[in-house]
Short mmCIF file of N, CA and C and ligand atoms in Angstrom, two decimals:
data_model
loop_
_atom_site.label_atom_id
_atom_site.label_comp_id
_atom_site.label_asym_id
_atom_site.label_seq_id
_atom_site.Cartn_x
_atom_site.Cartn_y
_atom_site.Cartn_z
N MET J 1 -60.95 42.90 121.76
CA MET J 1 -62.20 43.36 122.40
C MET J 1 -63.20 43.96 121.25
N LEU J 2 -62.63 44.71 120.03
CA LEU J 2 -63.78 44.83 119.20
C LEU J 2 -64.47 43.86 118.60
N LYS J 3 -63.89 42.79 118.29
CA LYS J 3 -64.24 41.33 117.78
C LYS J 3 -65.20 40.85 118.51
N LYS J 4 -65.04 40.78 119.80
CA LYS J 4 -65.97 40.34 121.08
C LYS J 4 -67.15 40.82 121.06
N LEU J 5 -67.07 42.35 121.01
CA LEU J 5 -68.32 43.23 120.87
C LEU J 5 -69.13 42.76 119.83
N CYS J 6 -68.50 42.70 118.66
CA CYS J 6 -69.19 42.33 117.37
C CYS J 6 -70.02 41.05 117.63
N VAL J 7 -69.47 40.16 118.16
CA VAL J 7 -70.57 38.73 118.26
C VAL J 7 -71.76 39.33 119.08
N ILE J 8 -71.73 39.83 119.87
CA ILE J 8 -72.98 40.39 120.68
C ILE J 8 -73.72 41.50 120.00
N ALA J 9 -72.92 42.17 119.25
CA ALA J 9 -73.61 43.66 118.98
C ALA J 9 -74.30 43.34 117.55
N SER J 10 -75.16 44.23 117.01
CA SER J 10 -75.74 44.31 115.96
C SER J 10 -74.61 44.21 114.71
N VAL J 11 -75.25 43.75 113.37
CA VAL J 11 -74.22 43.91 112.15
C VAL J 11 -73.93 45.43 112.19
N SER J 12 -75.10 46.28 111.85
CA SER J 12 -74.91 47.59 111.74
C SER J 12 -73.82 48.25 112.85
N LEU J 13 -73.98 48.13 113.89
CA LEU J 13 -73.26 48.45 114.72
C LEU J 13 -71.76 48.15 114.59
N CYS J 14 -71.49 46.95 114.30
CA CYS J 14 -70.21 46.48 113.87
C CYS J 14 -69.30 46.86 112.48
N SER J 15 -70.31 47.23 111.60
CA SER J 15 -69.63 47.58 110.36
C SER J 15 -69.18 49.01 110.81
N ALA J 16 -70.21 49.72 111.62
CA ALA J 16 -69.72 51.12 112.07
C ALA J 16 -68.31 51.32 112.63
N ALA J 17 -68.23 50.42 113.67
CA ALA J 17 -67.11 50.18 114.50
C ALA J 17 -65.92 50.12 113.42
N PHE J 18 -65.86 49.05 112.49
CA PHE J 18 -64.96 48.75 111.69
C PHE J 18 -64.70 49.92 110.90
N ALA J 19 -65.35 50.64 110.33
CA ALA J 19 -65.38 51.66 109.20
C ALA J 19 -64.57 52.84 109.96
N ALA J 20 -64.66 52.97 111.14
CA ALA J 20 -63.95 54.02 111.77
C ALA J 20 -62.47 53.59 111.79
N ASP J 21 -61.95 52.30 111.58
CA ASP J 21 -60.80 51.93 111.56
C ASP J 21 -60.00 52.35 110.31
N CYS J 22 -60.88 52.68 109.43
CA CYS J 22 -60.31 52.70 107.63
C CYS J 22 -59.43 54.04 107.62
N SER J 23 -58.74 54.75 108.57
CA SER J 23 -57.93 55.80 108.52
C SER J 23 -56.84 55.63 109.38
N PHE J 24 -56.00 56.21 109.22
CA PHE J 24 -54.81 56.63 110.24
C PHE J 24 -54.09 57.92 110.18
N ASP J 25 -54.16 58.47 111.66
CA ASP J 25 -53.60 59.82 111.87
C ASP J 25 -52.06 59.98 111.90
N LEU J 26 -51.42 60.27 110.80
CA LEU J 26 -49.90 60.19 110.68
C LEU J 26 -49.61 61.91 110.94
N LYS J 27 -48.49 61.93 111.93
CA LYS J 27 -47.74 63.44 111.79
C LYS J 27 -46.48 63.29 111.29
N GLY J 28 -46.07 64.56 110.92
CA GLY J 28 -44.52 64.91 110.41
C GLY J 28 -44.02 65.99 111.22
N THR J 29 -42.54 65.66 111.49
CA THR J 29 -42.30 66.78 112.65
C THR J 29 -41.00 67.43 111.90
N ASP J 30 -40.61 68.30 112.57
CA ASP J 30 -39.37 69.21 112.19
C ASP J 30 -38.08 68.48 112.49
N LYS J 31 -38.16 67.27 112.90
CA LYS J 31 -37.20 66.30 113.03
C LYS J 31 -37.08 65.37 111.92
N MET J 32 -37.83 65.60 110.58
CA MET J 32 -37.65 64.81 109.80
C MET J 32 -38.21 63.39 110.16
N THR J 33 -39.28 63.33 110.71
CA THR J 33 -39.95 62.01 111.22
C THR J 33 -41.36 62.07 110.94
N TYR J 34 -41.90 60.69 111.12
CA TYR J 34 -43.20 60.54 110.90
C TYR J 34 -43.47 59.96 112.21
N THR J 35 -44.50 60.35 113.15
CA THR J 35 -44.92 59.94 114.28
C THR J 35 -46.36 59.37 114.14
N ASP J 36 -47.12 58.78 115.14
CA ASP J 36 -48.27 58.72 115.54
C ASP J 36 -48.93 59.97 115.87
N ALA J 37 -50.19 60.00 116.50
CA ALA J 37 -50.79 61.02 117.21
C ALA J 37 -50.38 61.10 118.55
N LYS J 38 -49.34 60.18 119.25
CA LYS J 38 -48.84 59.89 120.48
C LYS J 38 -47.58 60.53 120.53
N GLY J 39 -46.89 60.50 119.35
CA GLY J 39 -45.48 60.87 118.88
C GLY J 39 -44.53 59.80 118.76
N ALA J 40 -44.97 58.65 118.80
CA ALA J 40 -44.25 57.49 118.79
C ALA J 40 -43.79 57.11 117.14
N ALA J 41 -42.79 56.36 116.86
CA ALA J 41 -42.60 56.04 115.55
C ALA J 41 -43.59 55.01 114.88
N VAL J 42 -43.44 55.35 113.46
CA VAL J 42 -44.43 54.73 112.72
C VAL J 42 -43.77 53.85 111.78
N PRO J 43 -43.30 52.63 112.27
CA PRO J 43 -42.64 51.55 111.24
C PRO J 43 -43.70 50.88 110.26
N LYS J 44 -44.85 50.84 110.64
CA LYS J 44 -45.91 50.09 109.60
C LYS J 44 -47.58 50.85 110.04
N ILE J 45 -48.21 50.85 108.81
CA ILE J 45 -49.45 51.03 109.18
C ILE J 45 -50.18 49.85 108.75
N VAL J 46 -51.12 49.44 109.78
CA VAL J 46 -52.07 48.46 109.43
C VAL J 46 -53.43 48.74 108.84
N VAL J 47 -53.73 48.34 107.54
CA VAL J 47 -54.72 48.69 106.68
C VAL J 47 -55.71 47.40 106.85
N PRO J 48 -57.00 47.52 107.48
CA PRO J 48 -57.90 46.44 107.72
C PRO J 48 -58.16 46.06 106.27
N ALA J 49 -58.13 44.53 106.17
CA ALA J 49 -58.70 44.19 104.77
C ALA J 49 -59.98 44.17 104.52
N SER J 50 -61.01 44.64 105.40
CA SER J 50 -62.18 44.79 105.34
C SER J 50 -62.46 46.26 105.01
N CYS J 51 -61.70 46.99 104.82
CA CYS J 51 -61.89 48.66 104.53
C CYS J 51 -61.88 48.42 102.97
N LYS J 52 -62.88 49.01 102.42
CA LYS J 52 -62.80 49.51 100.72
C LYS J 52 -61.70 50.44 100.45
N THR J 53 -61.80 51.48 101.32
CA THR J 53 -60.51 52.29 100.73
C THR J 53 -59.93 52.80 102.28
N PHE J 54 -58.76 53.50 102.16
CA PHE J 54 -58.16 53.51 103.43
C PHE J 54 -57.50 55.04 103.37
N LYS J 55 -57.61 55.89 104.37
CA LYS J 55 -57.47 57.16 104.35
C LYS J 55 -56.20 57.43 105.23
N ILE J 56 -55.15 58.33 104.76
CA ILE J 56 -53.86 58.44 105.78
C ILE J 56 -54.20 60.07 105.91
N ASN J 57 -54.37 60.32 107.00
CA ASN J 57 -54.48 61.83 107.62
C ASN J 57 -53.00 62.35 108.05
N LEU J 58 -52.48 63.42 107.17
CA LEU J 58 -51.14 63.84 107.61
C LEU J 58 -51.03 65.18 108.15
N GLY J 59 -50.77 65.52 109.42
CA GLY J 59 -50.43 66.64 110.06
C GLY J 59 -49.04 67.33 110.09
N HIS J 60 -48.62 67.96 109.86
CA HIS J 60 -47.15 68.36 109.91
C HIS J 60 -47.36 69.42 111.50
N VAL J 61 -46.61 68.64 112.50
CA VAL J 61 -47.00 69.34 113.83
C VAL J 61 -45.87 70.12 114.18
N GLY J 62 -44.87 70.40 113.04
CA GLY J 62 -43.53 71.19 113.26
C GLY J 62 -43.78 72.91 113.12
N LYS J 63 -42.90 73.50 112.95
CA LYS J 63 -43.05 74.89 112.44
C LYS J 63 -42.27 75.56 111.03
N MET J 64 -41.68 74.38 110.88
CA MET J 64 -40.63 74.64 109.41
C MET J 64 -41.48 74.87 108.33
N PRO J 65 -41.09 75.77 107.68
CA PRO J 65 -41.85 76.11 106.06
C PRO J 65 -41.82 74.45 105.24
N VAL J 66 -42.71 74.50 104.53
CA VAL J 66 -42.66 73.63 103.39
C VAL J 66 -41.44 73.46 102.50
N THR J 67 -40.73 74.82 102.19
CA THR J 67 -39.65 74.83 101.71
C THR J 67 -38.48 74.00 102.07
N GLY J 68 -38.56 73.96 103.45
CA GLY J 68 -37.20 73.60 104.50
C GLY J 68 -37.67 72.18 104.64
N MET J 69 -38.83 72.00 105.29
CA MET J 69 -39.05 70.81 105.93
C MET J 69 -40.50 70.03 105.43
N GLY J 70 -40.52 69.98 104.35
CA GLY J 70 -41.80 69.90 103.64
C GLY J 70 -42.15 68.03 103.66
N HIS J 71 -43.51 67.92 104.23
CA HIS J 71 -43.66 66.40 104.21
C HIS J 71 -44.96 66.03 103.31
N ASN J 72 -44.82 64.91 102.75
CA ASN J 72 -46.18 64.36 102.10
C ASN J 72 -46.09 63.20 102.50
N VAL J 73 -47.25 62.17 101.70
CA VAL J 73 -47.16 60.76 101.87
C VAL J 73 -47.60 60.23 100.35
N VAL J 74 -46.42 59.50 99.98
CA VAL J 74 -46.44 58.75 98.73
C VAL J 74 -46.55 57.58 98.95
N ILE J 75 -47.36 56.62 98.04
CA ILE J 75 -47.58 55.22 98.22
C ILE J 75 -47.15 54.40 97.11
N THR J 76 -46.20 53.38 97.08
CA THR J 76 -45.69 52.92 96.20
C THR J 76 -45.31 51.20 96.25
N LYS J 77 -44.93 50.60 95.50
CA LYS J 77 -44.37 49.36 96.10
C LYS J 77 -42.85 49.64 96.29
N SER J 78 -42.63 48.74 97.29
CA SER J 78 -41.34 48.82 98.04
C SER J 78 -40.30 49.04 96.94
N GLY J 79 -40.24 48.06 95.92
CA GLY J 79 -39.24 48.37 95.01
C GLY J 79 -39.10 49.74 93.97
N ASP J 80 -40.28 50.55 94.41
CA ASP J 80 -40.40 51.56 93.15
C ASP J 80 -39.78 52.94 94.36
N VAL J 81 -39.78 52.93 95.67
CA VAL J 81 -39.42 53.86 96.15
C VAL J 81 -38.30 54.58 95.92
N ALA J 82 -37.15 53.97 95.80
CA ALA J 82 -35.95 55.05 95.12
C ALA J 82 -36.01 55.47 94.19
N GLY J 83 -36.71 54.91 93.05
CA GLY J 83 -36.86 55.41 91.75
C GLY J 83 -37.79 56.67 91.81
N VAL J 84 -39.00 56.58 92.52
CA VAL J 84 -39.97 57.69 92.57
C VAL J 84 -39.59 58.77 93.33
N ALA J 85 -38.49 58.63 94.32
CA ALA J 85 -38.25 59.66 95.25
C ALA J 85 -37.00 60.36 94.33
N THR J 86 -36.30 59.79 93.77
CA THR J 86 -35.40 60.24 92.69
C THR J 86 -35.97 61.33 91.52
N ASP J 87 -36.98 60.66 90.84
CA ASP J 87 -37.58 61.59 89.91
C ASP J 87 -38.34 62.61 90.64
N GLY J 88 -38.93 62.34 91.69
CA GLY J 88 -39.80 63.46 92.48
C GLY J 88 -38.97 64.43 92.89
N ALA J 89 -37.78 64.20 93.40
CA ALA J 89 -36.76 65.44 93.65
C ALA J 89 -36.70 66.55 92.58
N LYS J 90 -36.63 66.17 91.41
CA LYS J 90 -36.71 67.26 90.24
C LYS J 90 -38.00 67.69 89.77
N ASN J 91 -39.06 67.59 90.74
CA ASN J 91 -40.10 68.04 90.58
C ASN J 91 -41.19 68.89 91.28
N LYS J 92 -40.36 69.98 91.96
CA LYS J 92 -40.85 70.77 93.28
C LYS J 92 -42.15 71.40 93.05
N LYS J 93 -42.37 71.81 91.94
CA LYS J 93 -43.53 72.55 91.77
C LYS J 93 -44.69 71.42 91.51
N THR J 94 -44.65 70.33 91.58
CA THR J 94 -46.04 68.99 91.75
C THR J 94 -45.54 68.12 93.13
N ASP J 95 -45.15 69.05 94.16
CA ASP J 95 -45.09 68.21 95.45
C ASP J 95 -44.22 67.27 95.27
N TYR J 96 -43.03 67.46 94.78
CA TYR J 96 -42.00 66.61 94.38
C TYR J 96 -42.45 65.05 93.97
N VAL J 97 -43.46 64.85 93.13
CA VAL J 97 -43.99 63.81 92.74
C VAL J 97 -44.14 64.10 91.26
N LYS J 98 -43.29 63.18 90.42
CA LYS J 98 -43.36 63.25 89.01
C LYS J 98 -44.72 63.19 88.42
N PRO J 99 -45.41 63.94 87.88
CA PRO J 99 -46.69 64.15 87.18
C PRO J 99 -47.10 62.54 86.46
N ASN J 100 -48.14 62.34 86.75
CA ASN J 100 -48.61 60.85 86.26
C ASN J 100 -47.59 59.88 86.28
N ASP J 101 -47.06 59.86 87.44
CA ASP J 101 -46.18 58.66 87.57
C ASP J 101 -46.71 57.39 87.66
N PRO J 102 -46.62 56.43 87.02
CA PRO J 102 -47.54 55.15 87.17
C PRO J 102 -47.14 54.19 88.08
N ARG J 103 -45.95 54.67 88.75
CA ARG J 103 -45.55 53.64 89.97
C ARG J 103 -46.22 54.13 91.13
N VAL J 104 -46.64 55.35 90.94
CA VAL J 104 -47.37 56.10 92.54
C VAL J 104 -48.76 55.56 92.61
N ILE J 105 -49.33 54.78 93.59
CA ILE J 105 -50.65 54.44 93.78
C ILE J 105 -51.53 55.55 94.16
N ALA J 106 -50.80 56.50 95.23
CA ALA J 106 -51.49 57.72 95.66
C ALA J 106 -50.52 58.51 96.09
N HIS J 107 -50.81 59.68 96.14
CA HIS J 107 -49.88 60.53 97.00
C HIS J 107 -50.82 61.97 97.53
N SER J 108 -50.53 62.58 98.81
CA SER J 108 -50.90 63.72 99.14
C SER J 108 -50.21 65.04 98.79
N LYS J 109 -50.64 66.10 98.92
CA LYS J 109 -50.00 67.15 98.46
C LYS J 109 -48.91 67.35 99.85
N MET J 110 -47.89 68.33 99.46
CA MET J 110 -46.70 68.56 100.28
C MET J 110 -47.12 69.88 101.21
N ILE J 111 -46.68 69.61 102.38
CA ILE J 111 -47.30 70.42 103.53
C ILE J 111 -46.04 71.01 104.41
N GLY J 112 -46.37 72.22 104.92
CA GLY J 112 -45.27 72.67 105.92
C GLY J 112 -46.05 72.71 107.21
N GLY J 113 -45.13 73.30 108.12
CA GLY J 113 -45.68 73.49 109.90
C GLY J 113 -46.79 74.03 109.86
N GLY J 114 -47.78 73.22 110.84
CA GLY J 114 -48.92 73.67 111.03
C GLY J 114 -50.24 73.18 110.03
N GLN J 115 -49.60 72.74 108.87
CA GLN J 115 -50.66 72.47 107.90
C GLN J 115 -51.08 70.83 107.91
N SER J 116 -52.22 70.68 107.31
CA SER J 116 -52.43 69.09 107.30
C SER J 116 -53.19 68.78 105.70
N THR J 117 -53.04 67.75 105.48
CA THR J 117 -53.57 66.96 104.16
C THR J 117 -53.76 65.42 104.38
N SER J 118 -54.28 64.98 103.39
CA SER J 118 -54.69 63.64 103.34
C SER J 118 -54.71 62.61 102.04
N VAL J 119 -54.65 61.72 101.98
CA VAL J 119 -54.40 60.48 100.88
C VAL J 119 -55.32 59.58 101.18
N GLU J 120 -56.12 59.35 100.06
CA GLU J 120 -57.00 58.29 100.08
C GLU J 120 -56.89 57.06 99.12
N PHE J 121 -56.92 55.96 99.19
CA PHE J 121 -56.54 55.06 98.34
C PHE J 121 -57.61 53.72 98.27
N PRO J 122 -57.78 53.00 97.06
CA PRO J 122 -58.60 51.59 97.38
C PRO J 122 -57.69 50.50 97.93
N VAL J 123 -58.23 49.95 98.79
CA VAL J 123 -57.35 48.95 99.61
C VAL J 123 -57.21 47.79 98.55
N ALA J 124 -57.82 47.87 97.47
CA ALA J 124 -57.66 46.48 96.69
C ALA J 124 -56.12 46.91 95.80
N LYS J 125 -55.67 48.27 95.69
CA LYS J 125 -54.85 48.35 95.08
C LYS J 125 -53.32 47.76 95.60
N ILE J 126 -53.20 47.53 97.17
CA ILE J 126 -52.41 47.30 97.79
C ILE J 126 -52.18 46.02 98.60
N LYS J 127 -53.48 45.15 98.11
CA LYS J 127 -53.68 43.81 98.85
C LYS J 127 -52.85 43.10 98.68
N GLY J 128 -51.89 42.97 97.53
CA GLY J 128 -50.93 41.97 97.55
C GLY J 128 -49.51 42.06 98.11
N GLY J 129 -49.68 43.19 98.96
CA GLY J 129 -48.59 43.26 99.84
C GLY J 129 -47.22 44.12 99.48
N GLY J 130 -46.40 44.34 100.17
CA GLY J 130 -44.97 45.01 99.50
C GLY J 130 -45.26 46.46 99.18
N TYR J 131 -45.90 46.99 99.76
CA TYR J 131 -46.16 48.94 99.59
C TYR J 131 -45.45 49.61 100.73
N LYS J 132 -45.26 50.61 100.52
CA LYS J 132 -44.50 51.75 101.59
C LYS J 132 -45.50 52.76 101.31
N PHE J 133 -45.31 53.40 102.26
CA PHE J 133 -45.64 55.12 102.63
C PHE J 133 -44.48 55.95 102.80
N PHE J 134 -44.16 56.93 102.03
CA PHE J 134 -42.94 57.55 102.34
C PHE J 134 -43.11 59.07 101.98
N CYS J 135 -42.06 60.03 102.38
CA CYS J 135 -42.17 61.21 102.07
C CYS J 135 -41.17 61.48 100.81
N SER J 136 -41.42 62.21 99.99
CA SER J 136 -40.74 62.34 98.76
C SER J 136 -40.21 63.73 98.92
N PHE J 137 -40.17 64.41 99.94
CA PHE J 137 -39.24 65.77 99.91
C PHE J 137 -37.84 65.18 99.65
N PRO J 138 -37.02 65.85 99.15
CA PRO J 138 -35.39 65.28 98.75
C PRO J 138 -34.89 65.06 99.91
N ALA J 139 -34.35 63.77 100.01
CA ALA J 139 -33.50 63.39 101.24
C ALA J 139 -34.64 62.74 102.30
N HIS J 140 -35.72 62.86 102.33
CA HIS J 140 -36.45 62.48 103.37
C HIS J 140 -36.81 60.92 103.42
N SER J 141 -37.05 60.36 102.24
CA SER J 141 -37.07 58.74 102.32
C SER J 141 -36.70 57.77 102.74
N GLY J 142 -35.28 58.38 103.33
CA GLY J 142 -34.46 57.45 104.03
C GLY J 142 -35.11 57.20 105.60
N ARG J 143 -35.75 58.16 106.05
CA ARG J 143 -36.20 58.24 107.51
C ARG J 143 -37.70 58.33 107.47
N MET J 144 -38.14 58.77 106.47
CA MET J 144 -39.84 59.02 106.74
C MET J 144 -40.36 58.10 105.76
N ILE J 145 -40.60 56.80 106.16
CA ILE J 145 -40.92 55.58 105.43
C ILE J 145 -41.57 54.39 106.34
N GLY J 146 -42.53 53.83 105.85
CA GLY J 146 -42.79 52.88 106.58
C GLY J 146 -43.74 51.69 105.76
N ASP J 147 -44.20 50.75 106.10
CA ASP J 147 -44.85 49.56 105.61
C ASP J 147 -46.27 49.90 105.62
N LEU J 148 -46.92 49.46 104.47
CA LEU J 148 -48.41 49.31 104.38
C LEU J 148 -48.75 47.79 104.63
N VAL J 149 -49.39 47.36 105.69
CA VAL J 149 -49.72 46.02 105.85
C VAL J 149 -51.06 45.99 105.74
N VAL J 150 -51.60 45.17 104.79
CA VAL J 150 -52.92 44.73 105.02
C VAL J 150 -53.39 43.38 105.50
N GLN J 151 -54.18 43.42 106.63
CA GLN J 151 -54.49 42.26 107.33
C GLN J 151 -56.01 42.18 107.98
CO1 LIG Y 1 -40.67 65.02 104.70
#
């Protein structure tokens, strides 16, 4: 639909339309899950290759405090998830992310019910594929995790 419109619309209108797709509204719940704005599961987030940067907006739609049901968004290679989550669990004061961890592409702060945050990163950094987004609150990465797919 959008591509069809782009054929007949002006170039500037087209880039404006595509620029609007360079973000995703992710929700975190009291049930230790990520959902989309409609409450559906989010096994993957598609990142348009045409985007220079991509932003994930995280809103905690639950009521539990950050100390009991904290959520964030951390981006790493798939193979680094376990290590980053394990080391992150020891770093409560820094949003459960080890400071200056070179395996972390980007991460948001940790939030509780009713709060929101976001994380933005250059698409070039994940272009090779094989990257995940996950929550690094202790024991959350098993359920709160998905693929970042550039296409
Ligand atoms: Co969480």
